[in-house]
Amino acid sequence: MRRVLVANRGEIALRIIRACRELKIESIAVFSEADRDSLHVRYADRAVCVGPAPSAQSYLNMQNIIAAAVVHGADAIHPGYGYLSEQPLFAEMCEAHNITFIGPSPEHIALMGDKARAKAEMAKAGVPVIPGSDGPIESDAELVRTAEELGYPVIIKAVAGGGGRGMRLAMSKDELLQQSRVARAEAAAAFGSDQVYLEKYFVSPRHIEVQIVADNFGNVVHVGERECSLQRRHQKLLEECPSPVVNEELRERLGAAAVQGAKAVGYRNVGTVEFLLDADGNFYFMEMNTRIQVEHPVTEMVYGIDLVKEQLRIAAGEPLGYDQSGIVPYGHAVECRILAEVVGKDSRHSPGTITRLQIPGGFGVRWDSHVYQGCTVPPYYDSMFGKLITWGTDREEAVHRMERALDELVVEGIETSVPFHRRLIRDQRFRDGQFSTRFVDELLRGQS
């Protein structure tokens, strides 16, 4: 692998470019007209404009991206996360042009992108799954019947869903019919399919995900779990590794289930198997993400494995250089997703020019971002512009270090999520590890 085109923007594009440089691989950045001055464009060996500012005309423009790869002699394309990373058609287009897609096969992307099919495959493999419908629900009558069998509350989910879109909670029959129409409309707009399925809704669960790495020779390992319960509207705001409620015995069971499911479908490259954990320690498969995750740095900090480099090596045909016994955690890591957004009861995006930027440092502090003083955060894309990660020998040290790092982080010219993260990190319930997926909503409802 000599030359990799990075089909993404922002911090993840820069992260991939850095990994390529360390492996002596040339990188090609693609950018929209709005991102012409972005750091990922400056740091890459080559850069190609693929369209105007709107994502649909640039970062989602498959033809332009493939053309850029062909013209500039790319051996492979890394899609990052979001955008084209979970589009089987794009992976197929790469294959058709003899370009390696750095990720799983188109068939695996399609399988795991269909949440109902993925759930059925995991159940067949013996992985515990959330009680729910056997597949897509076609009629209101079937929807009502299934909800009554499961018992309220239930959650409606888009079959082709992701990122919290096409998901609606229903506490009663009236809510079910109303919210199903909203979910179907949202799913059709976001994913081109209005198919939905139904699952039992757990009121105060934990959201736990397991990182897996799989090569092309049947070797599959897990790299521990991440705690992802601190989220708003199904969008994560803070993650940590390991989870404060997962002990060694539960970690082994979670990891074994994730590996078992991945092996059963012949998965390759990195992936994340996501589970719900109830108050009794029972866990249930939710979905599998077939890409690098936003929160991958917390796993890297604790396990000492560069997951992006692993993606590149696996795509180049190399076997894993370790087995499960060689994967040993040390310490604890916390990540705050820093947004150009006021996080509150009425959140709002805050694009603009960063007039002052002071980045925290010191032992155990990592800053993954593409912004710099004087750059403009455009209004066209996701509001996340940086990730602040801290590591400590234990959770208490990692959290205290995050508190210190958040106090050092200064961003002026735009409004950010930093005040919210400071409040969250100082909340005693968070310090005690006593929270669920409802915690952020409860915290925001309580603010004056």
CSV table of C-alpha atoms in Angstrom, one decimal, residues 157-417:
chain,number,residue,atom,x,y,z
A,157,LYS,CA,-36.0,2.0,15.1
A,158,ALA,CA,-35.1,2.5,11.5
A,159,VAL,CA,-33.9,-0.7,9.8
A,160,ALA,CA,-31.2,1.3,8.0
A,161,GLY,CA,-30.6,3.6,11.0
A,162,GLY,CA,-27.7,5.2,12.7
A,163,GLY,CA,-26.7,8.2,14.8
A,164,GLY,CA,-30.1,8.2,16.6
A,165,ARG,CA,-32.1,9.1,13.5
A,166,GLY,CA,-35.3,7.2,12.8
A,167,MET,CA,-35.6,6.3,16.5
A,168,ARG,CA,-38.7,7.1,18.6
A,169,LEU,CA,-39.9,6.1,22.0
A,170,ALA,CA,-43.5,5.1,22.6
A,171,MET,CA,-45.0,4.7,26.1
A,172,SER,CA,-48.5,3.8,24.9
A,173,LYS,CA,-50.5,2.6,21.8
A,174,ASP,CA,-51.4,6.2,20.9
A,175,GLU,CA,-47.8,7.3,21.1
A,176,LEU,CA,-46.8,4.2,19.1
A,177,LEU,CA,-48.8,5.0,16.1
A,178,GLN,CA,-47.9,8.7,16.1
A,179,GLN,CA,-44.2,8.1,16.7
A,180,SER,CA,-44.0,5.4,14.1
A,181,ARG,CA,-45.1,7.8,11.4
A,182,VAL,CA,-42.4,10.3,12.5
A,183,ALA,CA,-39.8,7.6,12.6
A,184,ARG,CA,-40.7,6.3,9.1
A,185,ALA,CA,-40.6,9.8,7.7
A,186,GLU,CA,-37.2,10.6,9.3
A,187,ALA,CA,-35.8,7.2,8.2
A,188,ALA,CA,-36.9,7.8,4.6
A,189,ALA,CA,-35.3,11.2,4.5
A,190,ALA,CA,-32.0,10.1,6.2
A,191,PHE,CA,-31.5,6.6,4.7
A,192,GLY,CA,-33.8,6.3,1.7
A,193,SER,CA,-35.9,3.6,3.4
A,194,ASP,CA,-38.8,3.9,5.7
A,195,GLN,CA,-38.6,0.4,7.1
A,196,VAL,CA,-38.7,0.2,10.9
A,197,TYR,CA,-38.6,-2.5,13.6
A,198,LEU,CA,-39.6,-2.6,17.2
A,199,GLU,CA,-37.6,-3.4,20.4
A,200,LYS,CA,-38.3,-3.5,24.1
A,201,TYR,CA,-37.2,-0.2,25.7
A,202,PHE,CA,-35.1,-0.5,28.9
A,203,VAL,CA,-35.7,2.6,31.0
A,204,SER,CA,-32.3,3.2,32.6
A,205,PRO,CA,-29.7,1.0,30.9
A,206,ARG,CA,-26.0,1.5,30.3
A,207,HIS,CA,-24.7,1.7,26.7
A,208,ILE,CA,-21.6,-0.5,26.5
A,209,GLU,CA,-19.6,-1.2,23.3
A,210,VAL,CA,-16.9,-3.7,22.6
A,211,GLN,CA,-14.0,-2.9,20.2
A,212,ILE,CA,-13.1,-5.8,17.9
A,213,VAL,CA,-10.2,-6.3,15.5
A,214,ALA,CA,-10.3,-9.0,12.8
A,215,ASP,CA,-7.8,-9.9,10.1
A,216,ASN,CA,-8.3,-11.7,6.8
A,217,PHE,CA,-7.1,-15.0,8.3
A,218,GLY,CA,-9.9,-15.7,10.7
A,219,ASN,CA,-8.2,-14.1,13.8
A,220,VAL,CA,-10.6,-12.0,15.9
A,221,VAL,CA,-9.8,-10.3,19.2
A,222,HIS,CA,-11.6,-7.8,21.4
A,223,VAL,CA,-9.9,-4.7,22.8
A,224,GLY,CA,-12.1,-4.2,25.9
A,225,GLU,CA,-15.2,-2.2,26.3
A,226,ARG,CA,-16.1,1.5,26.3
A,227,GLU,CA,-18.7,3.2,28.4
A,228,CYS,CA,-21.0,5.3,26.1
A,229,SER,CA,-24.0,6.0,28.3
A,230,LEU,CA,-23.5,9.8,28.5
A,231,GLN,CA,-25.5,10.9,25.4
A,232,ARG,CA,-28.2,13.3,24.3
A,233,ARG,CA,-30.7,12.3,21.6
A,234,HIS,CA,-28.6,9.2,21.1
A,235,GLN,CA,-25.5,11.3,20.4
A,236,LYS,CA,-22.6,10.5,22.7
A,237,LEU,CA,-20.9,13.4,24.6
A,238,LEU,CA,-18.4,11.6,26.8
A,239,GLU,CA,-17.0,8.1,26.7
A,240,GLU,CA,-14.6,6.2,28.9
A,241,CYS,CA,-12.6,3.0,28.9
A,242,PRO,CA,-13.1,0.8,30.8
A,243,SER,CA,-16.7,1.1,32.0
A,244,PRO,CA,-16.9,1.8,35.7
A,245,VAL,CA,-19.6,-0.9,36.1
A,246,VAL,CA,-17.9,-3.7,34.1
A,247,ASN,CA,-15.8,-6.1,36.2
A,248,GLU,CA,-13.4,-8.6,34.8
A,249,GLU,CA,-15.9,-11.5,34.7
A,250,LEU,CA,-18.5,-9.4,32.8
A,251,ARG,CA,-15.7,-8.0,30.5
A,252,GLU,CA,-14.8,-11.5,29.5
A,253,ARG,CA,-18.4,-12.4,28.7
A,254,LEU,CA,-19.0,-9.2,26.7
A,255,GLY,CA,-15.7,-9.7,24.8
A,256,ALA,CA,-16.5,-13.3,24.1
A,257,ALA,CA,-20.0,-12.5,22.8
A,258,ALA,CA,-18.6,-9.7,20.5
A,259,VAL,CA,-15.9,-12.1,19.1
A,260,GLN,CA,-18.4,-14.9,18.7
A,261,GLY,CA,-20.7,-12.7,16.7
A,262,ALA,CA,-17.9,-11.3,14.5
A,263,LYS,CA,-16.6,-14.8,13.8
A,264,ALA,CA,-20.0,-16.2,12.9
A,265,VAL,CA,-20.4,-13.7,10.0
A,266,GLY,CA,-16.7,-13.8,8.9
A,267,TYR,CA,-16.1,-10.2,9.7
A,268,ARG,CA,-12.8,-8.4,9.0
A,269,ASN,CA,-11.1,-5.1,9.9
A,270,VAL,CA,-12.1,-3.1,13.0
A,271,GLY,CA,-15.7,-2.9,14.2
A,272,THR,CA,-17.7,-2.2,17.3
A,273,VAL,CA,-20.3,-4.4,18.8
A,274,GLU,CA,-22.8,-2.4,20.9
A,275,PHE,CA,-24.7,-3.7,23.9
A,276,LEU,CA,-27.3,-2.5,26.4
A,277,LEU,CA,-26.5,-3.5,29.9
A,278,ASP,CA,-29.4,-3.7,32.4
A,279,ALA,CA,-29.3,-3.2,36.2
A,280,ASP,CA,-28.9,-6.9,36.8
A,281,GLY,CA,-25.8,-7.2,34.6
A,282,ASN,CA,-27.6,-8.8,31.7
A,283,PHE,CA,-26.4,-7.5,28.3
A,284,TYR,CA,-28.1,-7.5,24.9
A,285,PHE,CA,-26.8,-6.9,21.4
A,286,MET,CA,-28.0,-3.6,19.8
A,287,GLU,CA,-26.0,-3.2,16.7
A,288,MET,CA,-22.6,-3.4,15.1
A,289,ASN,CA,-20.8,-0.4,13.6
A,290,THR,CA,-18.6,-1.4,10.7
A,291,ARG,CA,-16.0,1.5,10.9
A,292,ILE,CA,-13.6,3.2,13.2
A,293,GLN,CA,-15.6,4.9,16.0
A,294,VAL,CA,-15.3,8.6,17.1
A,295,GLU,CA,-14.4,7.4,20.6
A,296,HIS,CA,-11.6,5.0,19.5
A,297,PRO,CA,-8.9,7.1,21.3
A,298,VAL,CA,-10.0,5.9,24.8
A,299,THR,CA,-9.3,2.3,23.8
A,300,GLU,CA,-6.0,3.2,22.3
A,301,MET,CA,-4.9,5.0,25.4
A,302,VAL,CA,-5.7,2.1,27.7
A,303,TYR,CA,-4.6,-0.8,25.5
A,304,GLY,CA,-1.7,0.8,23.6
A,305,ILE,CA,-3.0,-0.3,20.2
A,306,ASP,CA,-3.2,2.2,17.3
A,307,LEU,CA,-6.5,1.1,15.8
A,308,VAL,CA,-6.1,3.2,12.7
A,309,LYS,CA,-2.8,1.6,11.9
A,310,GLU,CA,-4.4,-1.8,12.5
A,311,GLN,CA,-7.0,-0.9,9.9
A,312,LEU,CA,-4.3,0.0,7.4
A,313,ARG,CA,-2.3,-3.2,8.1
A,314,ILE,CA,-5.3,-5.5,7.9
A,315,ALA,CA,-6.4,-3.9,4.6
A,316,ALA,CA,-2.8,-4.4,3.3
A,317,GLY,CA,-3.2,-8.1,4.0
A,318,GLU,CA,-1.1,-8.4,7.2
A,319,PRO,CA,-2.2,-10.8,10.0
A,320,LEU,CA,-2.7,-9.6,13.5
A,321,GLY,CA,0.6,-9.5,15.4
A,322,TYR,CA,-1.0,-10.7,18.7
A,323,ASP,CA,-3.7,-12.8,20.1
A,324,GLN,CA,-6.2,-12.2,22.9
A,325,SER,CA,-3.7,-13.1,25.7
A,326,GLY,CA,-1.4,-10.2,24.5
A,327,ILE,CA,-4.1,-7.6,24.9
A,328,VAL,CA,-3.7,-6.2,28.4
A,329,PRO,CA,-5.3,-2.9,29.7
A,330,TYR,CA,-3.5,-0.4,31.8
A,331,GLY,CA,-5.2,2.6,33.4
A,332,HIS,CA,-8.3,4.5,32.5
A,333,ALA,CA,-9.2,7.0,29.8
A,334,VAL,CA,-11.9,9.6,29.3
A,335,GLU,CA,-12.9,11.5,26.2
A,336,CYS,CA,-15.0,14.6,25.8
A,337,ARG,CA,-16.4,15.4,22.4
A,338,ILE,CA,-15.9,19.2,22.1
A,339,LEU,CA,-18.7,20.7,20.0
A,340,ALA,CA,-19.2,24.1,18.4
A,341,GLU,CA,-22.5,24.1,20.2
A,342,VAL,CA,-24.2,25.3,23.3
A,343,VAL,CA,-25.3,22.1,25.1
A,344,GLY,CA,-28.5,22.8,27.0
A,345,LYS,CA,-32.2,22.4,26.9
A,346,ASP,CA,-32.2,24.4,23.7
A,347,SER,CA,-29.0,23.4,22.0
A,348,ARG,CA,-27.8,25.4,19.0
A,349,HIS,CA,-24.9,25.1,16.5
A,350,SER,CA,-22.3,27.9,16.8
A,351,PRO,CA,-20.2,28.2,13.7
A,352,GLY,CA,-17.7,31.0,13.2
A,353,THR,CA,-14.1,32.0,13.4
A,354,ILE,CA,-11.9,30.9,16.3
A,355,THR,CA,-10.2,34.0,17.5
A,356,ARG,CA,-8.3,32.4,20.3
A,357,LEU,CA,-7.3,28.8,21.0
A,358,GLN,CA,-5.4,27.5,24.0
A,359,ILE,CA,-4.9,23.7,23.9
A,360,PRO,CA,-4.3,21.9,27.2
A,361,GLY,CA,-1.2,19.7,27.6
A,362,GLY,CA,0.8,17.8,30.2
A,363,PHE,CA,1.2,14.1,30.9
A,364,GLY,CA,-1.8,11.9,29.9
A,365,VAL,CA,-3.5,14.6,27.8
A,366,ARG,CA,-4.4,14.1,24.1
A,367,TRP,CA,-6.1,16.6,21.8
A,368,ASP,CA,-7.5,15.3,18.5
A,369,SER,CA,-8.7,18.2,16.3
A,370,HIS,CA,-8.3,19.9,13.0
A,371,VAL,CA,-8.9,23.5,14.2
A,372,TYR,CA,-6.4,26.3,14.9
A,373,GLN,CA,-6.5,29.9,15.9
A,374,GLY,CA,-7.9,31.9,13.1
A,375,CYS,CA,-9.7,29.1,11.3
A,376,THR,CA,-13.4,29.1,10.6
A,377,VAL,CA,-15.8,26.4,11.8
A,378,PRO,CA,-18.3,26.1,8.9
A,379,PRO,CA,-22.0,25.7,9.4
A,380,TYR,CA,-22.4,22.8,6.9
A,381,TYR,CA,-21.1,19.9,9.0
A,382,ASP,CA,-21.3,18.1,12.3
A,383,SER,CA,-20.6,20.4,15.2
A,384,MET,CA,-17.8,18.3,16.7
A,385,PHE,CA,-14.5,20.0,16.1
A,386,GLY,CA,-12.3,18.3,18.7
A,387,LYS,CA,-11.9,15.5,21.1
A,388,LEU,CA,-10.1,16.0,24.5
A,389,ILE,CA,-8.8,12.7,25.9
A,390,THR,CA,-7.1,12.1,29.3
A,391,TRP,CA,-5.5,9.0,30.7
A,392,GLY,CA,-4.7,8.1,34.3
A,393,THR,CA,-3.5,5.1,36.2
A,394,ASP,CA,-7.1,4.7,37.5
A,395,ARG,CA,-10.5,6.4,36.8
A,396,GLU,CA,-10.1,9.0,39.6
A,397,GLU,CA,-6.9,10.2,38.1
A,398,ALA,CA,-8.2,10.3,34.6
A,399,VAL,CA,-11.3,12.2,35.7
A,400,HIS,CA,-9.2,14.7,37.7
A,401,ARG,CA,-6.9,15.2,34.7
A,402,MET,CA,-9.9,15.8,32.5
A,403,GLU,CA,-11.2,18.4,34.9
A,404,ARG,CA,-7.8,20.2,34.8
A,405,ALA,CA,-7.6,19.9,31.0
A,406,LEU,CA,-11.1,21.3,30.5
A,407,ASP,CA,-10.1,24.3,32.6
A,408,GLU,CA,-7.0,24.8,30.5
A,409,LEU,CA,-8.9,24.6,27.2
A,410,VAL,CA,-9.8,28.1,25.9
A,411,VAL,CA,-11.8,28.6,22.7
A,412,GLU,CA,-13.0,32.1,21.8
A,413,GLY,CA,-15.0,33.4,18.9
A,414,ILE,CA,-17.5,30.6,19.0
A,415,GLU,CA,-19.6,29.0,21.7
A,416,THR,CA,-18.7,25.4,22.7
A,417,SER,CA,-19.8,22.5,24.8
